[in-house]
């Protein structure tokens, strides 16, 4: 049996999420079976997996010490090569630049060299992350596709994580802006309001009506400059769906240059041959904070920018496209 006193940093989160981080090597089936058997208790009473932890709670997990030692394994992060490009950091959040080619979270193809693990390694070596399975694990509040570069916000504590993730849902007090190179000449200003549906088996996202399982999705964009074949646009997410920008621009017949999933494959081949550029030209370049109240209100009015790479700037110069 393991007994854990819930501190302020671990309070105000679902108990199953806490247990999954504490028993990070345990199968999910075992964790939820333990809940069903009423072997996870708070203050002596069994609780369901959606119980919200409170500061001062006494959590008891009735699993053998042998099993706890087997499933509670510190993350192997201390020696990860950490070449983080930190844009901003304070006691609550960390904003880092994610280059193309690296995952935000691990998946079946890569579990170690991810942006999340680089951040954890950085904070562990600073002494800000205990890596003991029961302390809060700093985590990204949103993600970018492997081949999308740009800004990612990490939260250092539960309260900041909940605030940032809630603000990102509404997109009212934190605005994310992207630079996107697309096919053809776009309108000066545009709005794409098209619900999206993800096929979980293939990972492919398509436009679908709300009655057919689609979830509301809206993108606002303005054209910064254009030439005969391409437009450089600034896109703002009003909602945050998987592959939203990639699907939306493809839907209006202006697919993102270099997009191997939803793009114009002939154009991509031509563009790659000329510029040696084989990923989508999509860059999360700006974060704007307008948080008026709460513990993160000190961020109100702050803007953070990640410039395009030198290669991307050279491509735009060659095309005669300018950032206005």
C-alpha positions as CSV (number, residue, x, y, z in Angstrom):
1,X,0.0,0.0,0.0
2,X,1.2,3.5,-0.8
3,X,0.0,6.6,1.1
4,X,0.4,10.1,-0.4
5,X,-0.5,13.4,1.1
6,X,-1.9,15.7,-1.6
7,X,-0.2,19.1,-1.6
8,X,-1.3,22.3,-3.1
9,X,0.7,21.6,-6.3
10,X,-1.1,18.3,-6.9
11,X,-4.6,19.5,-5.9
12,X,-7.5,20.4,-8.2
13,X,-6.9,17.6,-10.7
14,X,-8.7,14.4,-11.4
15,X,-7.4,11.5,-9.3
16,X,-7.1,9.1,-12.3
17,X,-4.8,11.6,-14.0
18,X,-2.7,11.7,-10.9
19,X,-2.6,7.9,-10.6
20,X,-1.7,7.5,-14.2
21,X,1.4,9.8,-13.7
22,X,2.3,8.1,-10.4
23,X,2.1,4.6,-11.8
24,X,3.5,5.7,-15.2
25,X,4.5,2.2,-16.3
26,X,1.2,0.5,-15.3
27,X,-1.4,-0.6,-17.9
28,X,-4.4,1.6,-18.0
29,X,-6.6,-1.5,-17.5
30,X,-4.9,-2.2,-14.2
31,X,-5.4,1.3,-13.0
32,X,-9.1,1.4,-13.7
33,X,-9.5,-2.1,-12.4
34,X,-8.1,-0.8,-9.1
35,X,-10.7,1.9,-9.1
36,X,-13.5,-0.6,-9.7
37,X,-12.2,-2.8,-6.9
38,X,-12.3,0.3,-4.6
39,X,-8.6,-0.1,-3.8
40,X,-8.0,3.6,-4.3
41,X,-9.2,5.7,-1.4
42,X,-9.3,9.3,-0.2
43,X,-9.4,9.9,3.5
44,X,-10.3,6.3,4.0
45,X,-13.2,6.2,1.5
46,X,-13.3,4.7,-2.0
47,X,-13.6,7.3,-4.8
48,X,-14.3,7.2,-8.5
49,X,-11.8,8.1,-11.1
50,X,-13.3,11.6,-11.7
51,X,-12.8,12.7,-8.1
52,X,-11.0,16.1,-7.9
53,X,-8.1,16.0,-5.5
54,X,-8.0,18.6,-2.7
55,X,-5.1,20.0,-0.7
56,X,-4.7,17.9,2.5
57,X,-6.4,14.8,1.1
58,X,-4.7,11.5,2.1
59,X,-4.6,9.2,-0.9
60,X,-4.1,5.5,-0.3
61,X,-3.4,3.1,-3.2
62,X,-3.9,-0.5,-2.2
63,X,-1.5,-2.2,-4.5
64,X,1.5,-4.3,-3.3
65,X,4.8,-2.6,-2.8
66,X,6.2,-4.9,-5.4
67,X,3.7,-3.7,-8.0
68,X,4.2,-0.1,-7.0
69,X,8.0,-0.4,-7.4
70,X,7.4,-2.0,-10.8
71,X,5.0,0.6,-12.1
72,X,6.4,3.8,-10.5
73,X,9.5,4.5,-12.6
74,X,11.2,7.9,-12.9
75,X,11.3,9.3,-16.4
76,X,14.7,8.7,-18.1
77,X,15.3,12.4,-18.8
78,X,18.3,13.6,-16.9
79,X,20.8,13.0,-19.7
80,X,18.6,14.2,-22.7
81,X,20.5,16.6,-24.9
82,X,18.7,19.8,-24.1
83,X,19.0,22.5,-26.8
84,X,15.8,24.4,-25.8
85,X,15.1,27.7,-27.4
86,X,13.4,29.4,-24.5
87,X,11.3,32.5,-25.5
88,X,10.0,33.3,-22.0
89,X,10.0,31.8,-18.5
90,X,8.7,32.6,-15.1
91,X,7.6,30.7,-12.0
92,X,4.4,29.5,-13.7
93,X,5.0,29.0,-17.4
94,X,7.6,28.3,-20.0
95,X,7.3,29.3,-23.6
96,X,9.6,27.5,-25.9
97,X,10.2,27.3,-29.7
98,X,9.6,23.9,-31.3
99,X,11.5,23.3,-34.5
100,X,10.2,21.2,-37.3
101,X,10.8,17.5,-37.1
102,X,10.3,17.1,-33.3
103,X,7.2,15.8,-31.6
104,X,5.5,17.7,-28.8
105,X,4.5,14.5,-27.1
106,X,5.9,11.0,-27.7
107,X,4.1,8.5,-29.9
108,X,4.8,5.0,-31.3
109,X,7.7,6.3,-33.4
110,X,9.5,8.3,-30.8
111,X,9.1,8.4,-27.0
112,X,12.4,9.9,-25.7
113,X,13.6,12.8,-27.9
114,X,10.4,14.9,-27.7
115,X,9.9,18.6,-26.8
116,X,8.2,17.6,-23.6
117,X,11.1,15.5,-22.4
118,X,13.5,18.2,-23.3
119,X,11.6,20.6,-21.1
120,X,11.4,18.1,-18.3
121,X,15.2,17.5,-18.5
122,X,15.8,21.2,-18.4
123,X,13.6,21.7,-15.4
124,X,14.9,18.6,-13.6
125,X,18.5,19.8,-13.9
126,X,17.4,23.2,-12.6
127,X,15.8,21.5,-9.6
128,X,12.3,22.6,-10.5
129,X,11.0,19.1,-11.4
130,X,11.3,16.3,-8.8
131,X,10.6,13.4,-11.2
132,X,9.3,11.2,-8.4
133,X,5.9,10.3,-9.9
134,X,3.9,12.1,-7.3
135,X,4.9,15.7,-7.9
136,X,3.3,17.7,-10.7
137,X,4.8,17.0,-14.1
138,X,5.3,20.1,-16.2
139,X,3.4,19.7,-19.4
140,X,2.5,21.4,-22.7
141,X,-0.9,23.2,-22.7
142,X,-1.3,22.6,-26.5
143,X,0.6,20.8,-29.2
144,X,2.0,21.4,-32.7
145,X,2.3,18.8,-35.5
146,X,5.7,17.3,-35.9
147,X,6.4,19.4,-39.0
148,X,4.9,22.6,-37.7
149,X,7.4,25.0,-36.0
150,X,6.6,27.6,-33.5
151,X,5.7,28.6,-29.9
152,X,4.5,26.1,-27.3
153,X,3.4,27.0,-23.8
154,X,4.3,24.7,-20.9
155,X,2.8,24.9,-17.4
156,X,5.0,24.4,-14.3
157,X,2.1,23.8,-11.9
158,X,-1.5,22.5,-11.9
159,X,-3.2,25.9,-11.5
160,X,-1.3,27.5,-14.4
161,X,-2.0,24.4,-16.6
162,X,-5.7,24.7,-15.9
163,X,-5.9,28.4,-16.5
164,X,-3.9,28.3,-19.8
165,X,-5.8,25.3,-21.2
166,X,-9.1,26.9,-20.4
167,X,-8.1,30.2,-22.0
168,X,-6.9,28.3,-25.1
169,X,-10.3,26.6,-25.4
170,X,-12.1,29.9,-25.8
171,X,-9.3,31.6,-27.7
172,X,-10.5,34.9,-26.2
173,X,-7.7,35.7,-23.7
174,X,-4.9,33.9,-25.4
175,X,-4.6,34.3,-29.2
176,X,-2.4,32.0,-31.4
177,X,-1.3,33.4,-34.8
178,X,0.3,31.4,-37.6
179,X,2.3,32.4,-40.7
180,X,1.2,30.2,-43.6
181,X,2.3,29.9,-47.2
182,X,-0.6,28.7,-49.4
183,X,-1.3,28.0,-53.0
184,X,-2.8,30.7,-55.2
185,X,-4.0,34.2,-54.4
186,X,-6.2,34.4,-51.3
187,X,-8.8,37.1,-50.5
188,X,-7.5,40.1,-48.5
189,X,-9.4,39.0,-45.5
190,X,-11.3,35.7,-45.0
191,X,-13.1,33.5,-42.5
192,X,-13.3,29.7,-42.8
193,X,-16.2,28.3,-40.9
194,X,-16.3,24.5,-41.5
195,X,-16.9,21.8,-38.9
196,X,-14.2,19.1,-38.8
197,X,-14.3,15.3,-38.1
198,X,-11.4,13.1,-37.4
199,X,-11.2,9.5,-38.5
200,X,-9.5,7.8,-35.5
201,X,-8.4,4.8,-37.5
202,X,-6.5,6.8,-40.2
203,X,-5.8,10.0,-38.4
204,X,-7.3,11.9,-41.4
205,X,-9.4,14.9,-40.7
206,X,-12.2,16.1,-43.1
207,X,-14.9,18.7,-43.3
208,X,-18.2,17.2,-42.0
209,X,-21.5,18.7,-41.0
210,X,-22.4,19.0,-37.3
211,X,-25.2,16.4,-37.9
212,X,-22.6,14.0,-39.3
213,X,-20.2,14.1,-36.3
214,X,-18.3,17.3,-37.2
215,X,-17.1,19.6,-34.5
216,X,-17.4,23.4,-35.0
217,X,-14.1,24.9,-36.3
218,X,-13.4,28.5,-37.4
219,X,-10.3,30.1,-38.8
220,X,-9.8,33.8,-39.6
221,X,-7.0,35.0,-41.9
222,X,-5.6,38.0,-43.6
223,X,-3.3,38.1,-46.6
224,X,0.0,39.7,-45.9
225,X,1.4,39.5,-49.5
226,X,1.0,37.5,-52.6
227,X,2.5,36.7,-56.0
228,X,1.2,34.8,-59.0
229,X,1.3,31.3,-57.4
230,X,1.4,31.8,-53.7
231,X,0.0,33.9,-50.8
232,X,1.5,34.5,-47.4
233,X,-1.3,34.7,-44.8
234,X,-1.6,35.3,-41.1
235,X,-4.1,32.8,-39.7
236,X,-5.8,33.0,-36.3
237,X,-7.5,30.1,-34.7
238,X,-11.0,30.7,-33.3
239,X,-11.2,27.0,-32.4
240,X,-8.5,24.5,-32.0
241,X,-9.1,21.2,-33.9
242,X,-6.6,18.6,-35.0
243,X,-5.0,19.7,-38.4
244,X,-7.5,22.6,-38.5
245,X,-5.4,25.0,-40.6
246,X,-4.2,22.3,-42.9
247,X,-7.8,21.1,-43.6
248,X,-9.4,24.5,-43.7
249,X,-7.0,26.0,-46.3
250,X,-7.3,22.8,-48.4
251,X,-11.1,23.1,-48.2
252,X,-11.0,26.6,-49.7
253,X,-8.7,25.4,-52.5
254,X,-5.6,27.1,-51.1
255,X,-3.7,24.2,-49.6
256,X,-0.7,24.8,-47.5
257,X,2.5,24.5,-49.4
258,X,4.4,21.4,-48.5
259,X,1.5,19.6,-46.8
260,X,1.9,16.0,-47.6
261,X,-1.5,14.9,-46.3
262,X,-3.9,17.6,-47.4
263,X,-1.9,19.6,-50.0
264,X,-1.4,19.8,-53.7
265,X,1.2,17.0,-54.3
266,X,2.3,18.3,-57.7
267,X,2.9,21.8,-56.4
268,X,4.7,20.3,-53.4
269,X,7.1,18.4,-55.6
270,X,7.8,21.4,-57.7
271,X,8.4,23.6,-54.6
272,X,10.7,21.0,-53.0
273,X,12.7,20.6,-56.2
274,X,13.3,24.4,-56.3
275,X,13.8,25.2,-52.6
276,X,14.7,21.8,-50.9
277,X,11.7,22.3,-48.6
278,X,9.6,19.2,-47.9
279,X,7.4,20.0,-44.9
280,X,4.3,22.2,-44.6
281,X,5.1,25.9,-44.6
282,X,3.2,26.5,-41.3
283,X,4.7,28.4,-38.4
284,X,3.1,29.3,-35.0
285,X,4.8,32.6,-34.7
286,X,2.9,34.7,-32.2
287,X,1.1,34.4,-28.8
288,X,-0.9,37.3,-27.4
289,X,-2.1,37.3,-23.8
290,X,-5.2,39.3,-22.7
291,X,-5.8,37.6,-19.3
292,X,-7.6,40.2,-17.2
293,X,-8.1,38.2,-13.9
294,X,-6.6,35.4,-11.9
295,X,-3.1,34.2,-11.0
296,X,-1.7,34.8,-14.5
297,X,-3.1,38.3,-15.0
298,X,0.4,39.7,-14.9
299,X,0.8,38.3,-18.5
300,X,-2.0,40.6,-19.7
301,X,-0.7,42.6,-22.7
302,X,2.3,40.5,-23.4
303,X,3.2,39.3,-26.9
304,X,5.7,36.6,-27.8
305,X,7.1,36.1,-31.3
306,X,9.2,33.3,-32.9
307,X,10.7,34.5,-36.2
308,X,10.7,32.3,-39.3
309,X,13.9,30.4,-40.0
310,X,16.5,31.9,-42.2
311,X,15.7,29.4,-44.9
312,X,12.0,30.3,-44.9
313,X,12.8,34.0,-45.0
314,X,15.0,33.4,-48.0
315,X,12.2,31.5,-49.8
316,X,9.8,34.4,-49.2
317,X,12.4,36.9,-50.4
318,X,12.8,34.9,-53.6
319,X,9.1,34.8,-54.1
320,X,8.8,38.5,-53.5
321,X,6.6,38.0,-50.4
322,X,6.9,40.3,-47.5
323,X,5.8,40.3,-43.9
324,X,3.8,43.5,-43.6
